[in-house]
Structures are given as structure tokens and as C-alpha cells.
CSV table of C-alpha atoms in Angstrom, one decimal:
chain,number,residue,atom,x,y,z
A,492,MET,CA,5.2,0.6,-13.4
A,493,ASN,CA,1.9,-0.3,-12.7
A,494,ALA,CA,-1.4,1.9,-12.9
A,495,GLY,CA,-2.3,4.6,-11.3
A,496,TYR,CA,-3.6,5.1,-7.6
A,497,LEU,CA,-7.6,4.3,-7.4
A,498,GLU,CA,-9.8,6.7,-7.3
A,499,THR,CA,-12.7,4.4,-6.6
A,500,GLN,CA,-11.5,2.2,-3.9
A,501,PRO,CA,-12.5,-0.7,-2.0
A,502,THR,CA,-14.4,-0.2,1.9
A,503,ARG,CA,-12.6,-1.1,4.5
A,504,ALA,CA,-14.9,-3.7,5.1
A,505,GLU,CA,-14.1,-5.3,1.8
A,506,VAL,CA,-10.9,-4.8,2.6
A,507,ASP,CA,-11.0,-6.9,5.7
A,508,ALA,CA,-13.0,-9.8,3.5
A,509,MET,CA,-10.0,-10.1,1.9
A,510,THR,CA,-8.0,-13.8,2.0
A,511,GLY,CA,-4.9,-14.4,1.4
A,512,PRO,CA,-2.1,-11.8,1.4
A,513,VAL,CA,-3.2,-8.3,0.6
A,514,VAL,CA,-0.8,-4.9,-0.1
A,515,VAL,CA,-2.8,-1.5,0.4
A,516,GLU,CA,-0.5,1.0,-0.4
A,517,PHE,CA,-2.0,4.8,-0.2
A,518,GLY,CA,-0.6,7.7,-1.7
A,519,THR,CA,-1.3,9.6,-4.7
A,520,ASP,CA,-0.1,10.4,-8.6
A,521,TRP,CA,1.2,13.7,-8.2
A,522,CYS,CA,3.2,12.7,-4.9
A,523,GLY,CA,6.9,13.0,-4.7
A,524,TYR,CA,7.7,10.6,-2.2
A,525,CYS,CA,5.4,8.0,-4.0
A,526,ARG,CA,7.4,8.2,-7.0
A,527,ALA,CA,10.5,8.0,-5.0
A,528,ALA,CA,9.9,5.0,-3.2
A,529,SER,CA,8.2,3.2,-6.0
A,530,ARG,CA,11.7,2.2,-7.3
A,531,PHE,CA,11.9,-0.1,-4.2
A,532,ILE,CA,7.9,-1.2,-4.2
A,533,GLU,CA,7.8,-2.2,-7.9
A,534,PRO,CA,10.4,-4.8,-8.3
A,535,VAL,CA,9.4,-6.5,-4.6
A,536,LEU,CA,5.5,-7.1,-5.4
A,537,ALA,CA,6.3,-7.3,-8.9
A,538,ASP,CA,7.9,-10.8,-8.2
A,539,ARG,CA,4.9,-11.8,-5.8
A,540,PRO,CA,1.6,-12.2,-7.8
A,541,ASP,CA,0.1,-14.0,-5.4
A,542,VAL,CA,-0.2,-10.8,-3.5
A,543,THR,CA,-3.0,-9.0,-4.3
A,544,ARG,CA,-2.1,-5.5,-4.4
A,545,VAL,CA,-4.9,-2.5,-4.1
A,546,ARG,CA,-3.5,1.1,-5.2
A,547,ALA,CA,-5.9,3.7,-2.7
A,548,GLU,CA,-5.4,7.1,-3.6
A,549,ASP,CA,-5.5,9.0,-0.2
A,550,GLY,CA,-6.3,12.6,0.9
A,551,LYS,CA,-8.8,14.2,2.7
A,552,GLY,CA,-12.3,12.8,2.5
A,553,ARG,CA,-11.1,9.2,1.8
A,554,PRO,CA,-12.2,7.1,4.3
A,555,LEU,CA,-10.2,3.7,3.8
A,556,GLY,CA,-7.1,6.1,4.6
A,557,ARG,CA,-8.7,7.2,7.2
A,558,SER,CA,-9.7,3.8,8.4
A,559,PHE,CA,-6.2,2.8,8.8
A,560,GLY,CA,-4.4,5.8,10.3
A,561,VAL,CA,-2.7,6.7,7.3
A,562,LYS,CA,-1.0,10.0,7.9
A,563,LEU,CA,1.9,9.6,5.2
A,564,TRP,CA,2.5,9.0,1.8
A,565,PRO,CA,3.3,6.1,0.5
A,566,THR,CA,2.1,3.7,3.5
A,567,LEU,CA,1.7,0.3,2.7
A,568,VAL,CA,-0.2,-1.9,4.8
A,569,PHE,CA,0.1,-5.4,4.7
A,570,LEU,CA,-2.3,-8.0,5.5
A,571,ARG,CA,-2.9,-11.6,5.7
A,572,ASP,CA,-7.2,-12.5,5.5
A,573,GLY,CA,-7.7,-8.8,6.8
A,574,LYS,CA,-5.8,-9.0,9.2
A,575,GLU,CA,-2.8,-6.4,9.5
A,576,VAL,CA,0.5,-8.3,10.1
A,577,SER,CA,2.8,-5.1,9.1
A,578,ARG,CA,3.1,-1.3,7.9
A,579,VAL,CA,6.1,0.2,6.2
A,580,VAL,CA,5.5,4.4,5.6
A,581,ARG,CA,8.1,6.1,2.9
A,582,PRO,CA,9.8,2.8,2.4
A,583,SER,CA,13.5,4.2,1.9
A,584,SER,CA,15.0,0.6,0.6
A,585,ARG,CA,14.2,-2.4,-1.4
A,586,ALA,CA,15.2,-4.6,2.4
A,587,ALA,CA,12.2,-2.3,4.7
A,588,VAL,CA,9.2,-3.5,1.8
A,589,GLU,CA,10.8,-6.9,1.6
A,590,ASP,CA,11.0,-7.4,5.1
A,591,ALA,CA,7.3,-6.5,5.4
A,592,LEU,CA,6.2,-8.6,2.9
A,593,ALA,CA,8.3,-11.7,4.6
A,594,ALA,CA,5.8,-10.9,7.8
A,595,LEU,CA,3.4,-12.4,5.5
A,596,GLY,CA,4.7,-15.4,5.0
């Protein structure tokens, strides 16, 4: 499993300026839903080293999550060149993550 969710994270402007395929994963290290979903997320993203992954700790007072309208964890936002292509909220299968990743091209 990757390192935990980042308390210090990029700004929305920095995320919007990222080029290529990017996945911003919102959640917390203590979230049971996040831990359960990691079995679907980790193997899919591990197979795609070309995709930049940002694991952003979310919660009250976290502007990045608010700017994306995150309400449930984990939420994965798939971006290409700073534009949202797809989103997965609380993935319950590997296929859900694979489909969203496929939308990135």
C-alpha cells in the first residue's frame, strides 16, 4: 500500500496545472471505507506508473476536497491536463476503478 494520505497537499491551481493523467484520491488513513476500497484501488493504479497519483487527506477545513465537491470517502477524481474526465466514489470493485482509468486514455 502507498504512503498515507497527504496532510500537506497541492492547491487547486497546482492540480489544475498538472499535465497528463492524474488521479486525486481523497480520504483519510483512519476511514474504514478507504481501507476497504484500497484492495480495488491499489492494484489498478500500481499497474499504471504513467498516472500521477495524489493522495489528499480530506475533511473539514481542507480546501482541495471542497473545491472538487467531495462529500464521501474515498473519492477518486481522474484528470487529464487539469480537466476532470471521470470520478469514482467509494469504489466497490476493481472494474469501477479500471473503467474510470480507461476514460483517461
